[in-house]
Amino acid sequence: PIVLNVAEKPSVARALADVFRSSPGAQQRNNHANGPTQIFECDNVRFPCLDQQGSGRLASNNARVEGHTMITTAVRGHLASQDFPSSYGWRRVNPVALFDAPINTTYKEDMQPLERMLRDLARRASALILWLDCDREGEAISDEVRTVCLRGNARLGSQNRIFRAKFSTVMPGEIQRALRTLGRVNENLVKAVEARSEHDLRVGAAFTRWLTCRFRNKFDGFADQVISYGPCQFPTLGFVVERWARIQTFVKEDFWFLEMTIRLNADGSVVNNIPAQGVNNVYNNQQQGRAISLTWKRVRLYDRTMTLAIYDACLEAGEAVVTDVSGRPKNKWRPIPLATVELQKRASKYLRIGSEVLMQKAESLYNNGYISYPRTETERFRPEFNHHDLIQSFHAVNGELGNYAQLLLSNNNFQNPRAGPNDDNAHPPITPAKAVNPEEIADPIERNIYSLVVKHYLACCSRDAVGRETELTLKIASEEFSAKGLMILERNWLEIYHPWEKWSTGQGVLPKARVGTRITPTSLMMRDGATAP
């Protein structure tokens, strides 16, 4: 049987063709590159018979396997576009009429060669497999491709020979699995995208026309301008304006607070008789002890007179008393598996990469087989996900990634990743799909994104970092001050997430002072500040 395979991008079609060509017994035929996009042909690609597929479940081991001639090509995103008939032009109808106007589906001039090519290829095929991205938009584009192919070969529909492939990477194992789990187009997702597209068109066009016609002649410089309205962009602009208004109308409040500093030796004993600093006095750090900053339990007061009275009472008391020294185990949890929004946050925070550039580069990494599909809401792995093999594939990579991967699979260091709250039931979390040294990736931005994805995945499979938190509480007059310290016992996942992830209270391990110890503060200051929006 001849099978037409349609991908969403030429790079994915090329990767599919490479997998088909490398199948045992497959024979490559001529490739065509003189049309609107490349066409790849390969004979004797063996996988379970299409008559026994379509449920989306894994084909049984007893399923009949046969050779297929695979014709592989691609579109470039959406084929079709929607618009109102010409009789509903700007000056012909009231904008309100657009909410009930008919909508025509057309193919723009640059998409017409692709449409003709798909119709011609469909005439040769006895089956169609749709390899579009596995998200809502991909499902909608699958419907557009299906519609065009049915115009060229109606038998594909009447004989129920249209299939949907589900995959998250273009790695050979993933593509072979997709060929054994072929399903159908999800009609509910198609209708959801159609509803959203229709809503965007009707609301966007109606409000754009209304705003433009209303304000065009009321402001200088607007005569030839269009005031565009977007159902998503305008609410977002509303949030921005609301925040701006809050900042503009914010009235700051002054506040006052106290800060205390003490010095203790490493054994917790008090440092006494510390002379004033001067050019003739030389003391080493051990003799002078260690400075510890304490924060006021009240945090702040908005009454200067009251704060000043408390400050005077503390100065008059002179000495502080250690009232409590406590410690408790503390863990820093490893991250949950990586979804798109979290990748955007971390790339912005760690790599200073904006969302638009990030997604372009992540798509490129996906198309080249380096990472899984980068548009996902899933934050949990399926039970059958093979972490061991993926981690082991990094053993051959030189440098910190390879060294840490070896460490992770030894001495019982591996832990199954935590499960996050979200699952879109379409894609797994974003993971590396191919183990390579990041230095082999030429593009520096893609190199950094790949490193982030790999480090995050390895961190997910690691143990939590383990530490011990200590808290020191002092009382002077009627006021309490406290300081927190942290001793890291086991870094675990923090080792691979270096230098981005840190764990610190800023003061390290606190000396073990005894309850009841009287300490003269080295400084006790009253400071002021103001609230900010």
C-alpha atoms as one frame of an Amber mdcrd trajectory, in Angstrom:
protein
   0.000   0.000   0.000   1.041   3.572  -0.716   0.809   5.844   2.337   0.906
   9.653   2.199   2.555  11.126   5.318   2.079  14.851   5.998   4.071  16.731
   8.657   3.591  20.283   9.932   7.074  21.504   9.001   9.602  20.514   6.313
  12.235  19.738   8.969   9.907  17.192  10.608   9.135  15.616   7.217  12.859
  15.297   6.597  13.363  13.643   9.991  10.480  11.218   9.349  11.947  10.313
   5.962  15.311   9.599   7.609  13.633   7.229  10.075  11.682   5.459   7.323
  14.821   5.123   5.196  16.779   3.587   8.083  14.112   0.935   8.777  15.299
  -2.680   8.185  14.755  -3.634   4.555  13.582  -0.167   3.485  14.587   1.078
   0.044  14.901   4.790  -0.699  13.441   6.171  -3.924  13.947   9.538  -5.568
  13.353  12.698  -3.575  11.599  15.645  -5.220  12.609  19.183  -4.312  11.276
  21.221  -7.231   7.742  21.769  -5.886   6.393  23.948  -3.064   8.095  21.634
  -0.560  10.256  18.501  -0.554   8.732  15.079  -1.190  10.487  11.932   0.077
   9.653   8.397  -1.075  10.718   5.124   0.506   9.617   1.529  -0.240   9.136
  -1.453   2.078   8.790   0.395   5.377   7.423  -2.352   7.615   4.926  -1.769
  10.440   1.561  -3.257  11.532  -1.105  -3.429   8.840  -3.286  -0.313   8.713
  -6.465  -2.436   8.613  -5.739  -3.385  12.233  -5.016   0.155  13.465  -6.938
   3.328  14.244  -7.737   2.883  17.921  -4.612   4.671  19.172  -3.687   1.614
  21.235  -0.468  -0.316  20.728  -0.827  -2.917  18.000  -0.580  -6.444  19.367
   2.459  -8.591  18.749   0.265 -10.833  16.594  -0.682  -7.985  14.267   0.217
  -8.604  10.641   3.286  -6.580   9.582   3.647  -5.542   5.967   5.762  -3.275
   3.823   4.458   0.166   2.855   5.547   2.733   0.304   5.861   5.939   2.317
   5.458   9.291   0.557   6.420  12.018   3.029   5.926  15.755   2.694   4.962
  18.766   4.807   2.842  21.884   4.978   3.936  25.140   6.633   1.426  25.594
   9.425  -2.199  26.388   8.623  -3.225  25.834   5.008  -6.556  27.625   5.072
  -7.631  31.070   6.235 -11.060  32.442   7.114 -12.578  35.793   6.189 -15.922
  37.462   5.501 -17.359  37.715   1.984 -16.570  40.880   0.048 -20.195  42.019
   0.519 -19.334  42.583   4.208 -16.694  45.240   3.552 -15.817  48.085   5.902
 -18.215  50.635   4.442 -20.954  48.214   3.410 -22.259  46.921   6.744 -22.466
  47.933  10.371 -19.762  46.218  12.471 -22.518  44.500  14.487 -23.473  42.524
  11.344 -20.143  40.667  11.507 -21.356  38.630  14.480 -23.846  36.803  12.221
 -22.076  37.082   8.858 -21.103  33.952   6.914 -17.422  33.003   6.927 -15.565
  31.761   3.849 -12.600  29.403   3.956  -9.977  30.287   1.375  -6.400  29.427
   0.475  -4.028  32.339   0.137  -1.914  32.594  -2.962   1.233  31.291  -1.248
  -0.658  28.203  -0.007  -2.336  27.258  -3.282   0.690  25.310  -4.644   0.732
  23.268  -1.415  -2.995  22.577  -1.744  -2.589  21.363  -5.356   0.416  19.214
  -4.392  -1.508  17.502  -1.568  -4.482  16.786  -3.870  -2.163  15.247  -6.481
  -0.304  13.114  -3.922  -3.587  11.975  -2.335  -4.709  10.534  -5.701  -1.745
   8.135  -5.579  -2.259   7.088  -1.966  -4.389   4.357  -0.419  -3.953   5.769
   3.106  -3.099   9.065   4.811  -1.133   9.456   8.049  -1.189  12.903   9.641
   2.058  13.751  11.469   1.055  17.230  12.637   2.093  18.554  16.051   0.135
  16.895  18.843  -1.629  19.951  20.225  -4.896  21.733  19.476  -3.505  23.722
  16.565  -1.912  20.571  15.168  -5.277  18.831  15.326  -6.895  21.734  13.457
  -4.186  21.671  10.764  -4.723  17.897  10.503  -8.357  18.611   9.672  -7.309
  21.135   7.003  -4.905  18.620   5.409  -7.569  15.907   5.589 -10.099  18.167
   3.834  -7.689  18.960   0.998  -6.643  15.313   0.535 -10.275  14.157   0.437
 -10.838  16.508  -2.500  -8.112  14.648  -4.338  -9.142  11.141  -3.201 -12.558
  10.705  -1.587 -11.881   6.977  -1.047  -9.533   7.870   1.811 -12.608   8.923
   3.767 -15.151   6.377   2.556 -12.744   3.509   3.321 -11.722   5.019   6.686
  -8.036   5.187   5.683  -7.056   8.432   7.430  -4.901   8.033  10.557  -3.362
  10.304  13.174   0.162   9.713  14.514   0.963  10.729  18.102   4.593  11.560
  18.840   6.625  13.958  20.960  10.096  13.662  19.420  11.444  12.721  15.998
  13.764  10.070  17.436  13.570   6.678  15.660  12.122   4.840  18.664   9.345
   7.405  19.075   8.445   7.342  15.374   8.399   3.524  15.290   6.131   3.518
  18.342   3.821   6.039  16.641   3.529   3.714  13.614   2.251   0.990  15.966
  -0.258   3.223  17.788  -2.043   5.055  14.970  -5.307   6.693  15.962  -7.796
   9.130  14.482  -8.191  12.904  14.367  -9.731  14.222  17.590 -12.900  15.916
  16.303 -13.572  17.644  19.637 -10.216  19.425  19.516 -10.858  20.419  15.897
 -14.203  21.963  16.876 -12.595  23.739  19.841 -10.027  25.426  17.584 -12.693
  26.285  15.007 -14.826  27.905  17.721 -11.890  29.891  19.054 -10.856  30.988
  15.531 -14.397  32.086  14.688 -14.692  33.988  17.953 -11.350  35.737  17.372
 -12.339  36.686  13.818 -15.807  37.995  14.616 -14.900  39.870  17.800 -11.575
  41.158  16.475 -12.982  42.385  13.145 -16.132  43.945  14.639 -14.323  45.858
  17.382 -11.444  46.864  15.090 -13.892  48.426  12.630 -15.922  50.085  15.404
 -12.856  51.581  17.137 -11.280  52.734  13.897 -14.421  54.355  12.518 -15.228
  55.983  15.860 -11.836  57.522  16.607 -10.190  57.968  13.194 -11.390  61.540
  12.756 -11.163  62.594  16.406  -7.371  62.581  16.781  -4.601  64.033  14.668
  -2.560  61.488  12.739  -5.247  58.771  12.835  -6.736  59.426   9.404  -4.956
  56.483   7.752  -4.508  54.335  10.864  -6.307  51.160  11.909  -6.978  50.708
  15.624  -6.658  46.954  15.922  -8.496  44.976  18.603  -7.429  41.477  19.637
  -9.537  39.328  21.996  -6.352  38.229  23.799  -4.164  41.306  23.440  -6.721
  43.841  24.713  -7.372  42.101  28.065  -3.597  41.815  28.498  -3.285  45.534
  27.780  -5.966  46.036  30.420  -3.800  44.303  33.026  -0.859  46.525  32.064
  -2.949  49.693  32.295  -4.425  48.590  35.622  -0.947  48.046  37.047   0.192
  51.416  35.663  -2.798  53.129  37.286  -2.032  51.516  40.641   1.536  52.758
  40.470   0.420  56.266  39.529  -2.132  56.491  42.359  -0.036  54.713  44.991
   0.572  56.690  48.151   3.707  55.537  49.915   3.874  55.097  53.683   6.995
  55.678  55.753   8.021  52.985  58.204  10.821  52.372  60.708  12.576  49.217
  61.895  15.451  48.008  64.058  18.561  46.028  63.068  20.954  44.261  65.410
  24.395  42.767  64.870  26.307  40.553  67.322  29.615  38.695  67.225  30.117
  35.108  68.334  33.080  32.766  68.194  32.744  29.515  66.261  32.086  27.592
  69.522  29.237  29.960  70.415  31.134  31.907  73.042  30.748  35.657  73.263
  33.376  37.974  71.766  34.158  40.531  74.463  36.091  43.756  74.464  36.088
  44.344  70.737  37.992  47.584  70.256  36.866  50.290  67.899  38.263  49.769
  64.438  41.321  51.875  63.648  44.489  51.864  61.659  46.588  50.826  64.677
  44.404  47.844  65.649  44.880  44.557  63.805  42.694  41.615  64.726  42.198
  38.480  62.698  38.758  37.071  61.959  39.056  34.367  64.570  39.909  36.835
  67.379  37.097  39.203  66.383  34.576  36.366  65.993  31.880  36.260  63.406
  29.294  38.951  62.737  25.672  37.779  62.748  22.809  39.988  61.588  19.450
  39.644  63.329  16.051  40.855  62.190  13.361  42.407  64.350  10.420  40.111
  65.110   8.010  43.031  64.645   9.530  43.571  61.141   8.452  47.232  60.940
   6.286  49.932  62.533   4.547  52.858  60.845   4.850  55.087  63.917   8.219
  56.835  64.268   7.629  57.940  67.853   6.729  54.416  68.966   9.753  52.943
  67.154  12.036  55.546  68.717  10.696  54.753  72.194  11.366  51.033  71.670
  14.828  51.826  70.299  15.694  53.942  73.343  14.546  51.125  75.653  16.809
  48.650  73.813  19.790  51.010  74.043  19.161  51.499  77.740  19.006  47.745
  78.342  22.458  47.397  76.802  22.618  43.590  76.747  20.628  40.966  74.869
  19.868  37.485  76.205  19.804  34.301  74.116  16.272  32.947  74.644  16.179
  30.113  72.130  18.504  28.100  69.893  16.676  25.611  67.670  17.523  23.451
  64.716  15.586  21.231  62.382  16.201  19.160  59.245  15.310  20.965  56.024
  15.082  19.730  52.449  15.142  21.689  49.229  12.929  19.739  46.887  14.087
  18.859  43.423  12.075  20.533  40.629   9.025  18.990  39.011   9.194  17.983
  35.323   9.448  20.838  32.856   6.425  22.315  31.061   6.426  25.217  28.595
   5.541  28.013  31.022   8.192  26.913  33.517  10.775  26.648  30.723   9.958
  30.229  29.731  10.342  31.427  33.324  13.654  29.667  33.862  15.093  30.687
  30.504  14.236  34.301  31.295  15.644  34.091  34.831  18.793  32.064  34.169
  19.620  32.735  30.506  18.000  36.153  29.928  16.138  34.783  26.889  12.705
  36.198  26.009   9.712  33.935  25.399   9.511  34.508  21.636  13.190  33.745
  20.993  13.060  30.820  23.411  10.185  29.108  21.617  11.791  29.638  18.201
  15.027  28.053  19.375  13.227  25.296  21.285  11.266  24.438  18.121  14.569
  24.216  16.254  16.003  21.890  18.901  12.862  19.745  18.667  12.972  19.624
  14.865  16.610  18.499  15.017  15.831  15.774  17.531  17.587  17.267  20.564
  14.567  17.742  22.861  10.963  16.575  23.042   8.038  18.713  21.884   8.446
  22.091  23.637   4.776  23.090  23.804   3.239  21.103  26.634   1.390  21.639
  29.898   2.344  18.218  31.290   4.363  18.121  34.519   4.374  14.395  35.191
   5.855  11.331  33.500   3.921   8.232  32.514   4.836   5.132  34.556   6.263
   3.451  31.452   8.739   6.274  30.693  12.212   4.716  30.526  14.366   7.062
  32.629  17.203   4.560  33.023  17.984   4.306  29.304  17.755   8.062  28.763
  20.108   8.824  31.652  22.480   6.040  30.596  22.712   7.544  27.094  24.513
  10.526  28.683  27.321   8.313  30.029  29.194   8.760  26.751  28.995  12.568
  26.970  32.179  14.177  28.259  32.035  16.774  30.994  29.671  17.464  33.858
  26.574  16.004  32.185  28.222  12.632  31.594  29.854  12.557  35.026  26.616
  13.384  36.804  24.622  10.837  34.750  27.041   8.118  35.848  26.773   9.237
  39.455  22.970   9.288  39.223  22.748   5.602  38.272  25.128   4.489  41.032
  24.762   4.115  44.796  20.966   4.302  44.617  21.041   8.025  43.750  18.251
   7.827  41.155  14.762   8.845  42.263  11.589   8.765  40.182  10.645  12.372
  39.349   7.966  14.123  41.347   4.556  14.512  39.724   3.388  18.050  39.063
  -0.302  19.034  39.082  -0.828  19.493  35.317  -1.213  16.964  32.505  -2.484
  17.837  29.020  -2.659  14.124  28.058  -0.966  14.947  24.744   2.772  15.318
  25.361   5.255  14.310  28.049   7.230  16.978  29.916  10.073  18.640  28.037
  13.086  16.325  28.171  16.283  15.739  26.211  15.669  13.409  23.266  19.302
  12.941  22.277  22.426  12.793  24.453  25.096  15.122  23.056  27.743  17.425
  24.412  26.148  20.906  24.357  29.330  22.248  22.730  28.385  20.304  19.590
  25.347  22.570  19.084  26.521  25.485  16.950  23.901  28.072  17.910  24.875
  29.511  21.333  21.266  30.190  22.385  20.153  26.676  21.438  23.210  25.320
  23.255  22.199  27.062  26.491  18.553  26.006  26.190  19.586  22.397  25.608
  21.864  22.521  28.665  18.996  23.900  30.755  16.607  21.153  29.607  19.166
  18.408  30.311  20.149  19.773  33.721  16.520  20.196  34.719  15.705  16.620
  33.700  18.691  15.157  35.565  17.750  17.265  38.607  14.208  15.834  38.469
  15.675  12.331  38.716  17.932  13.192  41.677  17.454  13.174  45.427  16.312
  16.273  47.290  19.033  18.462  48.768  19.369  17.903  52.517  20.353  20.495
  55.108  19.873  21.625  58.682  18.374  24.999  59.506  19.235  26.718  62.777
  17.516  29.718  64.361  18.949  31.952  67.064  16.590  34.178  69.081  17.694
  37.028  71.359  15.690  39.353  73.597  16.708  42.871  74.532  14.352  44.930
  76.695  10.949  43.655  75.528  11.981  43.126  71.891  12.957  39.899  70.145
  15.430  39.543  67.287  16.256  36.393  65.341  18.747  35.045  62.810  18.577
  31.951  60.624  21.455  29.846  59.358  21.724  26.823  57.094  24.208  23.971
  56.819  23.926  21.951  53.586  24.579  18.272  54.287  23.867  16.770  50.840
  23.701  18.945  47.706  22.340  16.179  45.437  20.336  17.836  42.595  21.942
  21.208  43.307  25.228  19.791  41.964  23.933  19.554  38.390  21.858  22.742
  38.525  24.933  24.839  39.266  25.322  27.811  38.805  21.626  28.641  38.463
  20.122  27.108  41.586  21.471  28.044  45.009  20.389  27.317  48.563  21.432
  29.749  51.212  20.134  31.961  54.020  23.083  34.281  53.519  24.634  33.495
  56.929  25.682  29.850  56.632  25.958  27.777  59.814  25.256  29.712  63.012
  27.482  29.206  66.083  25.881  27.133  68.859  25.214  29.790  71.488  23.839
  28.656  74.867  20.403  29.761  76.076  20.804  32.410  78.783  24.039  33.815
  77.373  24.188  37.593  77.668  25.551  39.411  74.633  26.323  43.078  74.050
  25.292  43.967  70.476  28.086  45.289  68.274  25.471  47.466  66.570  21.824
  48.338  67.132  20.392  50.698  64.554  17.054  52.314  63.852  16.429  52.678
  60.127  13.645  53.969  57.941  12.048  53.027  54.656   8.914  53.471  52.577
   6.384  51.100  51.041   6.461  50.590  47.288   3.683  49.678  44.833
